[in-house]
Amino acid sequence: MVTIVVIAHRPLASALVTAAQHVYSRDPCAASRQLVGLDVAPDAELGDAVAQANALLQSVDRSQCILILTDLLGATPGNVAARLAQPGRIAVVAGVNMPMLLRALCYCESSLDELVAKALAGGANGLLQLPAFPGASTTPSDGKAPERKR
């Protein structure tokens, strides 16, 4: 099983972890999944954030691989994640979103390489432009949401 770690700008990491736990709250297998998050403060120094991340990773079973999902490449959380990458043991994917995280959780029993591919596909497939609701006004005159026609 692969442990999933979300490292993102505060409060995104904890929000994604909480939302994923909510989605899988009725799943009896969810308790066996390892999912942790690290919120990086806006004023965090890179060295301090790396130390926090390393401390978090110490709590993970050393025999398990780790998939780190981070929000933004080039920002402090992404830089922290990049410093933790270890070929064959710790993989890093940037651009985390809810579909990516949920897909990764569904396949956390896969190999690390397969899990990376599944997470990337889940993230990309979750990006869609939704069509306007049939019969919905695109410019409501009263400022209220359009009512659904039945």
GROMACS .gro file of N, CA and C in nm:
model
  450
    1MET      N    1   0.085  -0.118   0.000
    1MET     CA    2   0.000   0.000   0.000
    1MET      C    3   0.089   0.124   0.000
    2VAL      N    4   0.047   0.224  -0.075
    2VAL     CA    5   0.119   0.350  -0.084
    2VAL      C    6   0.054   0.451   0.010
    3THR      N    7   0.135   0.520   0.088
    3THR     CA    8   0.086   0.628   0.172
    3THR      C    9   0.076   0.754   0.087
    4ILE      N   10  -0.031   0.828   0.105
    4ILE     CA   11  -0.052   0.952   0.030
    4ILE      C   12  -0.035   1.070   0.125
    5VAL      N   13   0.052   1.163   0.085
    5VAL     CA   14   0.080   1.282   0.164
    5VAL      C   15   0.046   1.403   0.079
    6VAL      N   16  -0.036   1.492   0.132
    6VAL     CA   17  -0.070   1.616   0.063
    6VAL      C   18   0.010   1.728   0.129
    7ILE      N   19   0.090   1.798   0.049
    7ILE     CA   20   0.166   1.914   0.098
    7ILE      C   21   0.122   2.033   0.015
    8ALA      N   22   0.058   2.130   0.082
    8ALA     CA   23   0.001   2.243   0.008
    8ALA      C   24  -0.004   2.368   0.096
    9HIS      N   25  -0.034   2.479   0.032
    9HIS     CA   26  -0.052   2.604   0.105
    9HIS      C   27  -0.165   2.589   0.207
   10ARG      N   28  -0.143   2.646   0.325
   10ARG     CA   29  -0.245   2.641   0.430
   10ARG      C   30  -0.368   2.717   0.386
   11PRO      N   31  -0.488   2.664   0.399
   11PRO     CA   32  -0.532   2.541   0.463
   11PRO      C   33  -0.565   2.429   0.364
   12LEU      N   34  -0.512   2.437   0.243
   12LEU     CA   35  -0.553   2.344   0.137
   12LEU      C   36  -0.525   2.198   0.170
   13ALA      N   37  -0.407   2.168   0.223
   13ALA     CA   38  -0.374   2.028   0.251
   13ALA      C   39  -0.473   1.966   0.349
   14SER      N   40  -0.495   2.032   0.461
   14SER     CA   41  -0.588   1.975   0.560
   14SER      C   42  -0.731   1.974   0.507
   15ALA      N   43  -0.767   2.073   0.426
   15ALA     CA   44  -0.902   2.075   0.369
   15ALA      C   45  -0.923   1.958   0.273
   16LEU      N   46  -0.824   1.929   0.189
   16LEU     CA   47  -0.835   1.816   0.097
   16LEU      C   48  -0.841   1.684   0.173
   17VAL      N   49  -0.758   1.670   0.275
   17VAL     CA   50  -0.760   1.547   0.355
   17VAL      C   51  -0.895   1.530   0.423
   18THR      N   52  -0.947   1.635   0.483
   18THR     CA   53  -1.078   1.629   0.549
   18THR      C   54  -1.189   1.597   0.450
   19ALA      N   55  -1.186   1.659   0.333
   19ALA     CA   56  -1.288   1.633   0.231
   19ALA      C   57  -1.281   1.489   0.183
   20ALA      N   58  -1.161   1.437   0.162
   20ALA     CA   59  -1.147   1.298   0.118
   20ALA      C   60  -1.197   1.202   0.226
   21GLN      N   61  -1.166   1.231   0.351
   21GLN     CA   62  -1.216   1.147   0.460
   21GLN      C   63  -1.368   1.152   0.466
   22HIS      N   64  -1.426   1.266   0.437
   22HIS     CA   65  -1.571   1.279   0.433
   22HIS      C   66  -1.630   1.193   0.321
   23VAL      N   67  -1.571   1.201   0.203
   23VAL     CA   68  -1.622   1.124   0.089
   23VAL      C   69  -1.617   0.975   0.118
   24TYR      N   70  -1.511   0.929   0.182
   24TYR     CA   71  -1.495   0.786   0.209
   24TYR      C   72  -1.534   0.747   0.351
   25SER      N   73  -1.614   0.829   0.418
   25SER     CA   74  -1.648   0.803   0.558
   25SER      C   75  -1.725   0.673   0.578
   26ARG      N   76  -1.796   0.628   0.478
   26ARG     CA   77  -1.875   0.505   0.491
   26ARG      C   78  -1.806   0.384   0.426
   27ASP      N   79  -1.685   0.403   0.382
   27ASP     CA   80  -1.609   0.296   0.316
   27ASP      C   81  -1.530   0.220   0.422
   28PRO      N   82  -1.562   0.089   0.444
   28PRO     CA   83  -1.493   0.015   0.548
   28PRO      C   84  -1.343  -0.001   0.521
   29CYS      N   85  -1.302   0.010   0.395
   29CYS     CA   86  -1.160  -0.002   0.363
   29CYS      C   87  -1.084   0.127   0.387
   30ALA      N   88  -1.156   0.237   0.405
   30ALA     CA   89  -1.091   0.368   0.418
   30ALA      C   90  -1.000   0.375   0.539
   31ALA      N   91  -1.035   0.304   0.644
   31ALA     CA   92  -0.954   0.310   0.766
   31ALA      C   93  -0.813   0.256   0.742
   32SER      N   94  -0.799   0.168   0.644
   32SER     CA   95  -0.667   0.110   0.618
   32SER      C   96  -0.580   0.200   0.531
   33ARG      N   97  -0.639   0.302   0.472
   33ARG     CA   98  -0.562   0.391   0.384
   33ARG      C   99  -0.484   0.492   0.466
   34GLN      N  100  -0.361   0.514   0.425
   34GLN     CA  101  -0.278   0.613   0.493
   34GLN      C  102  -0.285   0.743   0.415
   35LEU      N  103  -0.340   0.845   0.477
   35LEU     CA  104  -0.352   0.977   0.416
   35LEU      C  105  -0.320   1.081   0.521
   36VAL      N  106  -0.222   1.164   0.493
   36VAL     CA  107  -0.184   1.272   0.584
   36VAL      C  108  -0.160   1.399   0.504
   37GLY      N  109  -0.171   1.511   0.573
   37GLY     CA  110  -0.151   1.639   0.506
   37GLY      C  111  -0.058   1.730   0.585
   38LEU      N  112   0.007   1.819   0.512
   38LEU     CA  113   0.092   1.920   0.574
   38LEU      C  114   0.058   2.054   0.513
   39ASP      N  115   0.003   2.143   0.597
   39ASP     CA  116  -0.026   2.280   0.553
   39ASP      C  117   0.099   2.364   0.570
   40VAL      N  118   0.139   2.431   0.464
   40VAL     CA  119   0.257   2.518   0.468
   40VAL      C  120   0.209   2.662   0.484
   41ALA      N  121   0.258   2.727   0.588
   41ALA     CA  122   0.218   2.865   0.617
   41ALA      C  123   0.272   2.959   0.510
   42PRO      N  124   0.202   3.072   0.487
   42PRO     CA  125   0.244   3.166   0.384
   42PRO      C  126   0.385   3.222   0.405
   43ASP      N  127   0.427   3.233   0.530
   43ASP     CA  128   0.558   3.291   0.559
   43ASP      C  129   0.662   3.185   0.596
   44ALA      N  130   0.633   3.059   0.564
   44ALA     CA  131   0.723   2.950   0.602
   44ALA      C  132   0.856   2.959   0.529
   45GLU      N  133   0.962   2.935   0.603
   45GLU     CA  134   1.095   2.924   0.543
   45GLU      C  135   1.108   2.783   0.485
   46LEU      N  136   1.172   2.772   0.371
   46LEU     CA  137   1.184   2.643   0.303
   46LEU      C  138   1.246   2.537   0.394
   47GLY      N  139   1.354   2.570   0.461
   47GLY     CA  140   1.421   2.474   0.549
   47GLY      C  141   1.332   2.425   0.661
   48ASP      N  142   1.256   2.516   0.720
   48ASP     CA  143   1.164   2.478   0.828
   48ASP      C  144   1.053   2.388   0.775
   49ALA      N  145   1.000   2.421   0.658
   49ALA     CA  146   0.893   2.340   0.600
   49ALA      C  147   0.944   2.201   0.561
   50VAL      N  148   1.066   2.192   0.510
   50VAL     CA  149   1.125   2.062   0.479
   50VAL      C  150   1.141   1.980   0.606
   51ALA      N  151   1.184   2.043   0.714
   51ALA     CA  152   1.199   1.974   0.843
   51ALA      C  153   1.064   1.922   0.892
   52GLN      N  154   0.959   2.003   0.878
   52GLN     CA  155   0.825   1.958   0.918
   52GLN      C  156   0.781   1.839   0.833
   53ALA      N  157   0.806   1.846   0.704
   53ALA     CA  158   0.768   1.736   0.615
   53ALA      C  159   0.845   1.609   0.648
   54ASN      N  160   0.973   1.622   0.675
   54ASN     CA  161   1.053   1.505   0.712
   54ASN      C  162   1.002   1.443   0.841
   55ALA      N  163   0.964   1.526   0.937
   55ALA     CA  164   0.907   1.475   1.062
   55ALA      C  165   0.777   1.399   1.036
   56LEU      N  166   0.696   1.452   0.947
   56LEU     CA  167   0.571   1.385   0.911
   56LEU      C  168   0.599   1.250   0.845
   57LEU      N  169   0.697   1.247   0.756
   57LEU     CA  170   0.730   1.122   0.687
   57LEU      C  171   0.788   1.017   0.781
   58GLN      N  172   0.844   1.060   0.894
   58GLN     CA  173   0.896   0.964   0.992
   58GLN      C  174   0.784   0.880   1.052
   59SER      N  175   0.661   0.932   1.048
   59SER     CA  176   0.547   0.859   1.104
   59SER      C  177   0.492   0.754   1.007
   60VAL      N  178   0.544   0.754   0.886
   60VAL     CA  179   0.496   0.661   0.783
   60VAL      C  180   0.577   0.532   0.790
   61ASP      N  181   0.509   0.421   0.772
   61ASP     CA  182   0.575   0.291   0.768
   61ASP      C  183   0.686   0.294   0.663
   62ARG      N  184   0.808   0.268   0.706
   62ARG     CA  185   0.925   0.276   0.618
   62ARG      C  186   0.921   0.175   0.503
   63SER      N  187   0.842   0.070   0.518
   63SER     CA  188   0.834  -0.030   0.412
   63SER      C  189   0.741   0.013   0.300
   64GLN      N  190   0.667   0.121   0.321
   64GLN     CA  191   0.571   0.167   0.221
   64GLN      C  192   0.630   0.276   0.133
   65CYS      N  193   0.582   0.277   0.010
   65CYS     CA  194   0.614   0.388  -0.080
   65CYS      C  195   0.522   0.505  -0.044
   66ILE      N  196   0.560   0.623  -0.092
   66ILE     CA  197   0.484   0.744  -0.061
   66ILE      C  198   0.458   0.821  -0.189
   67LEU      N  199   0.334   0.865  -0.204
   67LEU     CA  200   0.298   0.957  -0.312
   67LEU      C  201   0.269   1.091  -0.248
   68ILE      N  202   0.346   1.192  -0.285
   68ILE     CA  203   0.322   1.328  -0.236
   68ILE      C  204   0.248   1.404  -0.343
   69LEU      N  205   0.133   1.459  -0.305
   69LEU     CA  206   0.055   1.545  -0.393
   69LEU      C  207   0.072   1.688  -0.343
   70THR      N  208   0.113   1.776  -0.430
   70THR     CA  209   0.136   1.915  -0.390
   70THR      C  210   0.057   2.008  -0.481
   71ASP      N  211   0.037   2.129  -0.435
   71ASP     CA  212  -0.052   2.218  -0.509
   71ASP      C  213   0.015   2.293  -0.623
   72LEU      N  214   0.131   2.348  -0.602
   72LEU     CA  215   0.185   2.440  -0.701
   72LEU      C  216   0.335   2.423  -0.718
   73LEU      N  217   0.375   2.383  -0.835
   73LEU     CA  218   0.516   2.369  -0.867
   73LEU      C  219   0.583   2.506  -0.861
   74GLY      N  220   0.697   2.513  -0.794
   74GLY     CA  221   0.770   2.638  -0.785
   74GLY      C  222   0.740   2.719  -0.660
   75ALA      N  223   0.630   2.690  -0.594
   75ALA     CA  224   0.597   2.757  -0.468
   75ALA      C  225   0.658   2.675  -0.353
   76THR      N  226   0.655   2.729  -0.234
   76THR     CA  227   0.720   2.662  -0.121
   76THR      C  228   0.672   2.518  -0.102
   77PRO      N  229   0.541   2.489  -0.100
   77PRO     CA  230   0.500   2.349  -0.083
   77PRO      C  231   0.555   2.257  -0.193
   78GLY      N  232   0.554   2.305  -0.316
   78GLY     CA  233   0.608   2.225  -0.425
   78GLY      C  234   0.758   2.205  -0.412
   79ASN      N  235   0.828   2.307  -0.366
   79ASN     CA  236   0.972   2.296  -0.345
   79ASN      C  237   1.004   2.199  -0.231
   80VAL      N  238   0.922   2.201  -0.128
   80VAL     CA  239   0.938   2.105  -0.018
   80VAL      C  240   0.921   1.964  -0.072
   81ALA      N  241   0.813   1.941  -0.144
   81ALA     CA  242   0.784   1.808  -0.197
   81ALA      C  243   0.896   1.761  -0.289
   82ALA      N  244   0.945   1.849  -0.375
   82ALA     CA  245   1.051   1.812  -0.469
   82ALA      C  246   1.177   1.766  -0.395
   83ARG      N  247   1.206   1.827  -0.281
   83ARG     CA  248   1.325   1.789  -0.204
   83ARG      C  249   1.309   1.653  -0.137
   84LEU      N  250   1.187   1.605  -0.125
   84LEU     CA  251   1.162   1.477  -0.059
   84LEU      C  252   1.160   1.359  -0.156
   85ALA      N  253   1.153   1.387  -0.285
   85ALA     CA  254   1.142   1.280  -0.385
   85ALA      C  255   1.261   1.185  -0.378
   86GLN      N  256   1.230   1.056  -0.389
   86GLN     CA  257   1.332   0.951  -0.392
   86GLN      C  258   1.289   0.849  -0.496
   87PRO      N  259   1.364   0.833  -0.603
   87PRO     CA  260   1.324   0.739  -0.708
   87PRO      C  261   1.290   0.601  -0.652
   88GLY      N  262   1.173   0.551  -0.692
   88GLY     CA  263   1.130   0.419  -0.648
   88GLY      C  264   1.065   0.414  -0.512
   89ARG      N  265   1.074   0.522  -0.434
   89ARG     CA  266   1.013   0.521  -0.300
   89ARG      C  267   0.918   0.637  -0.275
   90ILE      N  268   0.957   0.758  -0.315
   90ILE     CA  269   0.872   0.876  -0.293
   90ILE      C  270   0.856   0.949  -0.425
   91ALA      N  271   0.733   0.950  -0.476
   91ALA     CA  272   0.701   1.020  -0.600
   91ALA      C  273   0.625   1.147  -0.566
   92VAL      N  274   0.641   1.249  -0.650
   92VAL     CA  275   0.576   1.378  -0.628
   92VAL      C  276   0.496   1.416  -0.752
   93VAL      N  277   0.371   1.457  -0.731
   93VAL     CA  278   0.285   1.506  -0.838
   93VAL      C  279   0.234   1.643  -0.798
   94ALA      N  280   0.250   1.741  -0.885
   94ALA     CA  281   0.202   1.878  -0.859
   94ALA      C  282   0.067   1.899  -0.926
   95GLY      N  283  -0.009   1.995  -0.873
   95GLY     CA  284  -0.140   2.028  -0.929
   95GLY      C  285  -0.254   1.953  -0.863
   96VAL      N  286  -0.237   1.918  -0.737
   96VAL     CA  287  -0.339   1.837  -0.668
   96VAL      C  288  -0.476   1.903  -0.675
   97ASN      N  289  -0.576   1.820  -0.698
   97ASN     CA  290  -0.715   1.861  -0.690
   97ASN      C  291  -0.793   1.744  -0.629
   98MET      N  292  -0.918   1.766  -0.600
   98MET     CA  293  -0.997   1.662  -0.534
   98MET      C  294  -1.010   1.535  -0.618
   99PRO      N  295  -1.039   1.545  -0.749
   99PRO     CA  296  -1.046   1.422  -0.828
   99PRO      C  297  -0.915   1.342  -0.826
  100MET      N  298  -0.803   1.413  -0.829
  100MET     CA  299  -0.673   1.345  -0.824
  100MET      C  300  -0.656   1.271  -0.692
  101LEU      N  301  -0.688   1.337  -0.583
  101LEU     CA  302  -0.673   1.276  -0.452
  101LEU      C  303  -0.765   1.155  -0.436
  102LEU      N  304  -0.890   1.168  -0.477
  102LEU     CA  305  -0.984   1.056  -0.464
  102LEU      C  306  -0.940   0.938  -0.550
  103ARG      N  307  -0.892   0.966  -0.671
  103ARG     CA  308  -0.843   0.857  -0.757
  103ARG      C  309  -0.723   0.789  -0.693
  104ALA      N  310  -0.633   0.867  -0.638
  104ALA     CA  311  -0.516   0.809  -0.572
  104ALA      C  312  -0.558   0.720  -0.455
  105LEU      N  313  -0.654   0.765  -0.378
  105LEU     CA  314  -0.701   0.684  -0.266
  105LEU      C  315  -0.763   0.553  -0.312
  106CYS      N  316  -0.833   0.557  -0.425
  106CYS     CA  317  -0.896   0.435  -0.478
  106CYS      C  318  -0.793   0.331  -0.521
  107TYR      N  319  -0.675   0.378  -0.561
  107TYR     CA  320  -0.574   0.287  -0.614
  107TYR      C  321  -0.448   0.281  -0.527
  108CYS      N  322  -0.460   0.311  -0.398
  108CYS     CA  323  -0.341   0.316  -0.313
  108CYS      C  324  -0.277   0.179  -0.290
  109GLU      N  325  -0.342   0.073  -0.334
  109GLU     CA  326  -0.283  -0.060  -0.323
  109GLU      C  327  -0.202  -0.094  -0.447
  110SER      N  328  -0.199  -0.005  -0.545
  110SER     CA  329  -0.122  -0.025  -0.669
  110SER      C  330   0.026   0.002  -0.643
  111SER      N  331   0.107  -0.027  -0.745
  111SER     CA  332   0.249   0.010  -0.736
  111SER      C  333   0.259   0.162  -0.741
  112LEU      N  334   0.372   0.215  -0.698
  112LEU     CA  335   0.390   0.360  -0.697
  112LEU      C  336   0.378   0.418  -0.838
  113ASP      N  337   0.441   0.355  -0.936
  113ASP     CA  338   0.433   0.405  -1.074
  113ASP      C  339   0.290   0.405  -1.127
  114GLU      N  340   0.218   0.297  -1.100
  114GLU     CA  341   0.078   0.290  -1.145
  114GLU      C  342  -0.007   0.394  -1.073
  115LEU      N  343   0.019   0.414  -0.945
  115LEU     CA  344  -0.058   0.512  -0.869
  115LEU      C  345  -0.034   0.653  -0.922
  116VAL      N  346   0.089   0.685  -0.958
  116VAL     CA  347   0.118   0.817  -1.017
  116VAL      C  348   0.036   0.835  -1.144
  117ALA      N  349   0.033   0.733  -1.229
  117ALA     CA  350  -0.044   0.742  -1.354
  117ALA      C  351  -0.193   0.760  -1.326
  118LYS      N  352  -0.245   0.686  -1.230
  118LYS     CA  353  -0.387   0.696  -1.195
  118LYS      C  354  -0.419   0.835  -1.138
  119ALA      N  355  -0.332   0.886  -1.052
  119ALA     CA  356  -0.354   1.018  -0.993
  119ALA      C  357  -0.353   1.126  -1.100
  120LEU      N  358  -0.257   1.121  -1.191
  120LEU     CA  359  -0.251   1.219  -1.300
  120LEU      C  360  -0.376   1.213  -1.386
  121ALA      N  361  -0.420   1.092  -1.419
  121ALA     CA  362  -0.541   1.077  -1.500
  121ALA      C  363  -0.664   1.130  -1.425
  122GLY      N  364  -0.674   1.098  -1.298
  122GLY     CA  365  -0.787   1.147  -1.218
  122GLY      C  366  -0.791   1.298  -1.212
  123GLY      N  367  -0.675   1.359  -1.192
  123GLY     CA  368  -0.669   1.505  -1.188
  123GLY      C  369  -0.707   1.568  -1.319
  124ALA      N  370  -0.655   1.514  -1.429
  124ALA     CA  371  -0.684   1.570  -1.561
  124ALA      C  372  -0.830   1.547  -1.600
  125ASN      N  373  -0.881   1.427  -1.573
  125ASN     CA  374  -1.019   1.396  -1.611
  125ASN      C  375  -1.121   1.470  -1.526
  126GLY      N  376  -1.078   1.524  -1.413
  126GLY     CA  377  -1.168   1.600  -1.328
  126GLY      C  378  -1.182   1.745  -1.368
  127LEU      N  379  -1.108   1.787  -1.469
  127LEU     CA  380  -1.115   1.925  -1.517
  127LEU      C  381  -1.211   1.933  -1.634
  128LEU      N  382  -1.324   1.992  -1.612
  128LEU     CA  383  -1.428   1.999  -1.715
  128LEU      C  384  -1.498   2.133  -1.710
  129GLN      N  385  -1.537   2.181  -1.825
  129GLN     CA  386  -1.626   2.297  -1.827
  129GLN      C  387  -1.767   2.242  -1.833
  130LEU      N  388  -1.848   2.280  -1.738
  130LEU     CA  389  -1.985   2.230  -1.734
  130LEU      C  390  -2.074   2.316  -1.821
  131PRO      N  391  -2.167   2.252  -1.891
  131PRO     CA  392  -2.260   2.331  -1.972
  131PRO      C  393  -2.360   2.402  -1.881
  132ALA      N  394  -2.419   2.506  -1.934
  132ALA     CA  395  -2.525   2.575  -1.859
  132ALA      C  396  -2.640   2.479  -1.837
  133PHE      N  397  -2.704   2.491  -1.724
  133PHE     CA  398  -2.818   2.406  -1.693
  133PHE      C  399  -2.928   2.435  -1.794
  134PRO      N  400  -2.989   2.333  -1.853
  134PRO     CA  401  -3.094   2.357  -1.953
  134PRO      C  402  -3.204   2.449  -1.899
  135GLY      N  403  -3.232   2.553  -1.972
  135GLY     CA  404  -3.337   2.646  -1.933
  135GLY      C  405  -3.291   2.750  -1.834
  136ALA      N  406  -3.166   2.745  -1.792
  136ALA     CA  407  -3.117   2.841  -1.694
  136ALA      C  408  -3.082   2.972  -1.763
  137SER      N  409  -3.114   3.079  -1.697
  137SER     CA  410  -3.077   3.211  -1.747
  137SER      C  411  -2.930   3.233  -1.715
  138THR      N  412  -2.857   3.286  -1.810
  138THR     CA  413  -2.715   3.313  -1.784
  138THR      C  414  -2.696   3.446  -1.715
  139THR      N  415  -2.799   3.530  -1.714
  139THR     CA  416  -2.790   3.660  -1.647
  139THR      C  417  -2.916   3.683  -1.564
  140PRO      N  418  -2.922   3.624  -1.445
  140PRO     CA  419  -3.041   3.645  -1.362
  140PRO      C  420  -3.056   3.792  -1.327
  141SER      N  421  -3.177   3.843  -1.348
  141SER     CA  422  -3.201   3.985  -1.323
  141SER      C  423  -3.215   4.017  -1.175
  142ASP      N  424  -3.254   3.918  -1.094
  142ASP     CA  425  -3.274   3.945  -0.951
  142ASP      C  426  -3.154   3.906  -0.865
  143GLY      N  427  -3.049   3.854  -0.926
  143GLY     CA  428  -2.930   3.815  -0.852
  143GLY      C  429  -2.941   3.681  -0.783
  144LYS      N  430  -3.057   3.614  -0.795
  144LYS     CA  431  -3.075   3.484  -0.733
  144LYS      C  432  -3.038   3.375  -0.832
  145ALA      N  433  -3.004   3.259  -0.779
  145ALA     CA  434  -2.973   3.146  -0.865
  145ALA      C  435  -3.096   3.106  -0.945
  146PRO      N  436  -3.078   3.067  -1.071
  146PRO     CA  437  -3.193   3.027  -1.152
  146PRO      C  438  -3.260   2.904  -1.092
  147GLU      N  439  -3.392   2.899  -1.106
  147GLU     CA  440  -3.467   2.784  -1.056
  147GLU      C  441  -3.458   2.671  -1.156
  148ARG      N  442  -3.463   2.551  -1.103
  148ARG     CA  443  -3.457   2.431  -1.186
  148ARG      C  444  -3.595   2.402  -1.242
  149LYS      N  445  -3.605   2.381  -1.372
  149LYS     CA  446  -3.734   2.345  -1.433
  149LYS      C  447  -3.752   2.195  -1.427
  150ARG      N  448  -3.875   2.155  -1.403
  150ARG     CA  449  -3.904   2.011  -1.393
  150ARG      C  450  -3.990   1.967  -1.506
   0.00000   0.00000   0.00000
